[in-house]
DNA sequence: GATGACTTCAACCAATGCCG
DNA sequence: CGGCATTGGTTGAAGTCATC
């Protein structure tokens, strides 16, 4: 009895079960750090539910019970979260508990909640209002991300062009045409190094924050080596959202400035070239492998 | 010493994006 | 076009720092 006393918290129990399962995944071909974090997080939620509903531990979960759980869960969360939980359970069953063979899969369940896909972009004036509601350090990150179309985490990976070679990717001559500034590189999604263009005045401000020694930064469990004293990742994203709510009474998230970049570049380029060509140029500037991805930024 | 502006963290949920 | 991997958004609690 006494030895269970410290484990009466259901959340703590579920957390431990998820952690143990993930530990047993070591040695398998593990996905990225961020994905591992997602799996563990989702498995913790799954464990909490099934501990209560089925009175069993996480690794006792059967295929039939998993199906039952996901079907119930479809009423509570959206498709993406439901997918993540199914994948996490599936990976556990394939690699740890053996309830599924390596090629066997769980049935895909449809969420009952429909997702609303509305525009996330900000006008230049709106971005300026958000910038004004942030401290100088966060404001600089916002201005750079907006001017160069960066993802939040990419702010932690900035480096001048002459200090790092970009990945070998096709590039049209029209890349960055109509704008000028200083070329930097960033380490993007999936390890793709790409060139980005930062206006001169912002590049100057950025260089005043250059560090003598690069500093180690952890964001959402992922390690970065930042060469500048600027914010990025979830800290900047959080700052942006709260500042947006203060200034505008709404927020579409920091990623909204990347949507703005895409839309502004498209309207600039469409004046001097056909739509298809413009889309191709913008997709290269944003580090997309295919132009169709860029189109989701235009809605 | 209360209040508000601002930042950070952790936990939960969702969108983005590649590829078969 | 769907499955799956990777990245981002929101929220509440808590901390710092002015300001009154």
Coordinates of C-alpha atoms (C1' of nucleotides) in Angstrom, one line a residue:
Chain A
X1 CA 0.0 0.0 0.0
X2 CA 2.6 2.5 1.1
X3 CA 4.7 2.0 -1.9
X4 CA 1.8 3.1 -4.2
X5 CA 1.1 6.2 -2.1
X6 CA 3.1 8.4 -4.3
X7 CA 1.4 7.1 -7.4
X8 CA -2.2 7.9 -6.7
X9 CA -2.2 10.8 -9.1
X10 CA -3.7 9.4 -12.3
X11 CA -1.8 11.8 -14.5
X12 CA 1.5 10.8 -12.9
X13 CA 0.7 7.1 -13.5
X14 CA -0.2 7.7 -17.2
X15 CA 2.9 9.8 -17.7
X16 CA 5.1 7.0 -16.4
X17 CA 3.4 4.4 -18.6
X18 CA 3.9 6.6 -21.7
X19 CA 7.6 7.3 -20.7
X20 CA 8.3 3.6 -20.3
X21 CA 6.8 2.7 -23.6
X22 CA 8.9 5.4 -25.3
X23 CA 12.0 4.2 -23.6
X24 CA 11.5 0.8 -25.1
X25 CA 11.4 2.4 -28.5
X26 CA 15.1 3.2 -28.2
X27 CA 17.1 1.2 -30.7
X28 CA 14.3 1.3 -33.2
X29 CA 14.5 3.7 -36.0
X30 CA 13.3 6.8 -34.2
X31 CA 11.8 9.8 -35.9
X32 CA 12.9 13.3 -35.0
X33 CA 13.0 14.7 -31.5
X34 CA 9.8 16.6 -32.0
X35 CA 7.9 13.6 -33.2
X36 CA 9.1 11.5 -30.2
X37 CA 7.8 14.3 -28.0
X38 CA 4.4 14.3 -29.7
X39 CA 4.1 10.5 -29.4
X40 CA 4.9 10.5 -25.7
X41 CA 2.5 13.4 -25.1
X42 CA -0.3 11.6 -26.9
X43 CA 0.4 8.3 -25.3
X44 CA 0.1 10.0 -21.9
X45 CA -3.4 11.2 -22.8
X46 CA -4.3 7.7 -24.2
X47 CA -3.0 6.1 -21.0
X48 CA -5.1 8.4 -18.8
X49 CA -8.3 7.5 -20.6
X50 CA -7.8 3.8 -20.8
X51 CA -6.6 3.5 -17.3
X52 CA -9.9 4.9 -16.2
X53 CA -12.2 3.3 -18.8
X54 CA -10.7 -0.1 -19.4
X55 CA -9.0 -0.5 -16.0
X56 CA -5.8 -1.6 -17.7
X57 CA -2.3 -0.3 -18.3
X58 CA -1.2 1.3 -21.5
X59 CA 0.7 -1.7 -22.8
X60 CA -2.2 -4.0 -22.2
X61 CA -4.3 -2.0 -24.8
X62 CA -5.7 -4.3 -27.5
X63 CA -6.6 -3.4 -31.1
X64 CA -10.3 -3.6 -30.3
X65 CA -9.9 -1.3 -27.3
X66 CA -7.8 1.1 -29.3
X67 CA -10.5 1.3 -32.0
X68 CA -13.1 1.9 -29.2
X69 CA -11.0 4.6 -27.7
X70 CA -10.3 6.4 -31.0
X71 CA -14.0 6.3 -31.9
X72 CA -15.0 7.9 -28.6
X73 CA -12.1 10.4 -29.0
X74 CA -13.4 11.5 -32.4
X75 CA -16.1 13.4 -30.7
X76 CA -13.7 15.5 -28.6
X77 CA -10.7 16.4 -30.9
X78 CA -10.0 17.4 -34.5
X79 CA -8.7 15.2 -37.2
X80 CA -5.0 16.1 -36.8
X81 CA -5.0 15.3 -33.1
X82 CA -6.9 12.1 -33.7
X83 CA -4.4 11.1 -36.3
X84 CA -1.5 11.8 -34.0
X85 CA -3.0 9.6 -31.3
X86 CA -3.7 6.8 -33.7
X87 CA -0.1 6.9 -35.0
X88 CA 1.3 6.9 -31.5
X89 CA -0.7 3.9 -30.5
X90 CA 0.1 2.2 -33.8
X91 CA 3.8 2.7 -33.4
X92 CA 3.7 1.4 -29.8
X93 CA 1.8 -1.7 -30.9
X94 CA 4.2 -2.4 -33.7
X95 CA 7.4 -1.8 -31.8
X96 CA 6.8 -2.4 -28.2
X97 CA 3.7 -4.4 -27.3
X98 CA 3.5 -6.5 -30.4
X99 CA -0.3 -6.2 -30.7
X100 CA 0.3 -5.3 -34.3
X101 CA 2.7 -6.8 -36.8
X102 CA 5.3 -4.5 -38.4
X103 CA 3.0 -3.9 -41.4
X104 CA -0.3 -4.1 -39.7
X105 CA -2.2 -0.9 -39.1
X106 CA -5.0 0.6 -37.0
X107 CA -8.2 1.6 -38.8
X108 CA -8.3 5.3 -39.6
X109 CA -11.1 7.0 -37.7
X110 CA -12.7 10.2 -38.9
X111 CA -13.1 13.1 -36.4
X112 CA -16.6 14.4 -35.9
X113 CA -15.3 17.9 -35.6
X114 CA -14.8 19.8 -38.8
X115 CA -11.8 22.1 -39.3
X116 CA -12.2 25.7 -40.3
X117 CA -9.6 26.9 -42.7
X118 CA -9.7 30.7 -42.7
X119 CA -7.0 33.2 -43.7
X120 CA -4.3 33.7 -41.2
X121 CA -2.5 36.6 -42.8
X122 CA -2.0 40.1 -41.4
X123 CA -1.9 43.4 -43.3
X124 CA 1.3 45.5 -43.0
X125 CA -0.6 47.9 -40.7
X126 CA -1.7 45.1 -38.4
X127 CA 1.8 43.7 -38.2
X128 CA 3.1 47.1 -37.3
X129 CA 0.5 47.3 -34.5
X130 CA 1.7 44.0 -33.1
X131 CA 5.3 45.1 -33.3
X132 CA 4.5 48.2 -31.4
X133 CA 3.0 46.1 -28.6
X134 CA 6.1 44.0 -28.2
X135 CA 9.4 44.7 -26.5
X136 CA 12.3 45.6 -28.8
X137 CA 13.8 42.2 -28.9
X138 CA 10.6 40.3 -29.8
X139 CA 9.6 43.1 -32.2
X140 CA 12.8 42.6 -34.2
X141 CA 12.0 38.9 -34.5
X142 CA 8.5 39.8 -35.8
X143 CA 9.8 42.2 -38.3
X144 CA 12.4 39.8 -39.7
X145 CA 10.0 36.9 -39.8
X146 CA 7.5 39.1 -41.7
X147 CA 10.0 40.6 -44.1
X148 CA 11.6 37.2 -45.0
X149 CA 8.7 34.8 -44.6
X150 CA 10.3 32.8 -41.8
X151 CA 8.9 30.0 -39.7
X152 CA 9.1 30.6 -35.9
X153 CA 12.0 28.1 -35.3
X154 CA 14.0 29.4 -38.2
X155 CA 14.7 32.6 -36.3
X156 CA 17.1 30.5 -34.2
X157 CA 19.1 29.3 -37.2
X158 CA 19.9 32.6 -39.0
X159 CA 23.4 32.8 -40.5
X160 CA 24.9 35.1 -43.2
X161 CA 25.1 33.6 -46.6
X162 CA 28.9 33.7 -46.7
X163 CA 29.1 31.6 -43.6
X164 CA 26.9 28.7 -44.8
X165 CA 26.1 27.0 -48.1
X166 CA 22.4 26.5 -48.9
X167 CA 21.1 23.1 -49.9
X168 CA 21.3 22.3 -53.6
X169 CA 17.9 23.3 -54.8
X170 CA 16.6 24.5 -58.2
X171 CA 16.3 28.3 -58.2
X172 CA 14.8 30.6 -60.8
X173 CA 16.6 33.9 -61.6
X174 CA 13.6 35.8 -60.4
X175 CA 14.0 34.7 -56.8
X176 CA 13.8 37.8 -54.5
X177 CA 13.3 40.0 -57.6
X178 CA 11.8 43.4 -56.8
X179 CA 13.1 43.5 -53.3
X180 CA 16.6 44.1 -52.0
X181 CA 18.5 43.5 -48.8
X182 CA 21.1 41.1 -47.4
X183 CA 21.0 37.4 -48.1
X184 CA 21.1 35.1 -45.1
X185 CA 20.5 31.3 -44.7
X186 CA 18.2 29.4 -42.4
X187 CA 17.9 25.8 -41.5
X188 CA 14.3 25.0 -42.3
X189 CA 11.8 22.1 -42.0
X190 CA 13.4 18.8 -42.6
X191 CA 16.9 20.2 -42.6
X192 CA 16.7 22.2 -45.8
X193 CA 19.1 25.1 -45.8
X194 CA 17.7 27.9 -47.9
X195 CA 18.5 31.5 -48.7
X196 CA 16.3 34.3 -47.3
X197 CA 16.4 38.0 -48.0
X198 CA 16.4 40.5 -45.1
X199 CA 16.1 44.3 -45.7
X200 CA 19.2 46.3 -45.0
X201 CA 17.9 48.2 -42.0
X202 CA 16.7 45.0 -40.3
X203 CA 20.0 43.2 -41.1
X204 CA 21.9 46.0 -39.5
X205 CA 19.8 45.7 -36.3
X206 CA 20.3 42.0 -36.4
X207 CA 24.0 42.3 -36.6
X208 CA 24.1 44.5 -33.5
X209 CA 22.8 41.4 -31.7
X210 CA 25.4 39.0 -33.1
X211 CA 26.9 36.8 -30.4
X212 CA 30.7 36.3 -29.9
X213 CA 29.9 32.7 -29.2
X214 CA 26.8 30.9 -30.5
X215 CA 24.4 30.0 -27.7
X216 CA 22.6 26.7 -27.1
X217 CA 18.8 27.1 -27.2
X218 CA 16.2 24.5 -26.5
X219 CA 12.7 25.0 -27.9
X220 CA 10.0 22.3 -27.5
X221 CA 12.7 19.8 -26.7
X222 CA 14.7 20.6 -29.9
X223 CA 18.2 21.9 -29.7
X224 CA 19.4 24.9 -31.7
X225 CA 22.7 26.8 -31.9
X226 CA 21.8 30.4 -32.3
X227 CA 24.3 33.0 -33.5
X228 CA 22.2 36.0 -32.5
X229 CA 20.5 37.3 -29.4
X230 CA 17.0 37.3 -30.8
X231 CA 13.9 35.4 -29.8
X232 CA 12.3 32.6 -31.9
X233 CA 10.3 29.4 -31.6
X234 CA 7.5 29.0 -29.1
X235 CA 8.7 31.9 -27.0
X236 CA 8.4 34.3 -29.9
X237 CA 5.2 32.7 -31.1
X238 CA 3.7 33.2 -27.6
X239 CA 4.9 36.8 -27.4
X240 CA 3.4 37.4 -30.8
X241 CA 0.0 36.0 -30.0
X242 CA -0.4 37.8 -26.7
X243 CA 0.8 41.1 -28.3
X244 CA -1.7 40.5 -31.2
X245 CA -4.5 40.1 -28.7
X246 CA -3.5 43.2 -26.9
X247 CA -3.2 45.3 -30.0
X248 CA -5.9 43.9 -32.2
X249 CA -8.1 41.9 -29.9
X250 CA -7.6 38.8 -32.1
X251 CA -4.7 36.6 -33.1
X252 CA -4.1 34.3 -36.1
X253 CA -0.7 33.3 -34.7
X254 CA 2.8 34.2 -35.5
X255 CA 2.7 31.9 -38.5
X256 CA 0.3 34.5 -40.0
X257 CA 3.2 36.7 -41.0
X258 CA 4.5 33.9 -43.2
X259 CA 1.1 33.9 -44.9
X260 CA 1.4 37.6 -45.3
X261 CA 4.8 37.2 -46.9
X262 CA 3.4 34.7 -49.4
X263 CA 0.5 36.9 -50.3
X264 CA 2.4 40.1 -50.7
X265 CA 5.1 38.4 -52.8
X266 CA 2.5 36.9 -55.0
X267 CA 0.8 40.2 -55.7
X268 CA 4.2 41.9 -56.4
X269 CA 5.3 39.2 -58.8
X270 CA 2.0 38.7 -60.6
X271 CA 2.4 42.2 -62.0
X272 CA 5.5 41.3 -63.9
X273 CA 5.0 37.6 -64.7
X274 CA 2.3 34.9 -65.1
X275 CA 0.6 33.4 -62.1
X276 CA 2.2 30.0 -62.4
X277 CA 5.7 31.4 -62.7
X278 CA 5.1 33.7 -59.7
X279 CA 3.9 30.8 -57.6
X280 CA 7.0 28.9 -58.5
X281 CA 9.3 31.7 -57.5
X282 CA 7.5 32.3 -54.2
X283 CA 7.6 28.6 -53.4
X284 CA 11.3 28.6 -53.8
X285 CA 11.7 31.6 -51.6
X286 CA 9.7 29.9 -48.9
X287 CA 11.5 26.6 -49.1
X288 CA 8.5 24.5 -50.4
X289 CA 9.3 21.5 -52.5
X290 CA 6.2 22.0 -54.6
X291 CA 4.2 25.1 -55.6
X292 CA 0.9 23.5 -54.5
X293 CA 2.0 23.9 -50.9
X294 CA 2.4 27.6 -51.4
X295 CA -1.2 27.9 -52.5
X296 CA -2.5 27.0 -49.1
X297 CA -0.9 30.3 -47.9
X298 CA -3.0 32.2 -50.4
X299 CA -6.4 31.5 -49.1
Chain B
dG1 C1' 0.8 46.8 -2.4
dA2 C1' -2.3 46.8 -6.3
dT3 C1' -2.4 46.9 -11.2
dG4 C1' -1.1 46.2 -15.8
dA5 C1' 2.3 45.2 -19.5
dC6 C1' 5.2 41.9 -20.9
dT7 C1' 7.7 37.3 -20.9
dT8 C1' 8.2 32.3 -20.1
dC9 C1' 6.9 27.5 -19.4
dA10 C1' 4.3 23.4 -19.8
dA11 C1' 0.4 20.9 -21.4
dC12 C1' -2.9 20.2 -24.7
dC13 C1' -4.6 20.6 -29.5
dA14 C1' -4.0 21.7 -34.4
dA15 C1' -1.8 23.0 -38.9
dT16 C1' 1.9 22.4 -42.3
dG17 C1' 4.2 19.6 -45.6
dC18 C1' 6.4 15.4 -47.7
dC19 C1' 5.8 11.2 -50.0
dG20 C1' 4.0 6.9 -51.7
Chain C
dC1 C1' -5.2 12.2 -52.1
dG2 C1' -4.4 10.0 -47.7
dG3 C1' -1.1 8.6 -44.2
dC4 C1' 2.3 10.1 -41.4
dA5 C1' 6.2 13.1 -39.8
dT6 C1' 7.3 17.9 -38.4
dT7 C1' 6.3 22.3 -36.9
dG8 C1' 3.0 25.8 -34.8
dG9 C1' -1.0 27.9 -31.7
dT10 C1' -3.5 28.6 -27.4
dT11 C1' -4.1 28.9 -22.6
dG12 C1' -3.4 29.4 -17.7
dA13 C1' -0.1 29.9 -14.1
dA14 C1' 3.7 32.3 -12.6
dG15 C1' 7.5 35.6 -12.6
dT16 C1' 9.6 40.4 -13.4
dC17 C1' 9.4 45.1 -13.7
dA18 C1' 7.4 49.8 -13.9
dT19 C1' 4.0 52.8 -12.5
dC20 C1' 0.6 54.7 -9.5

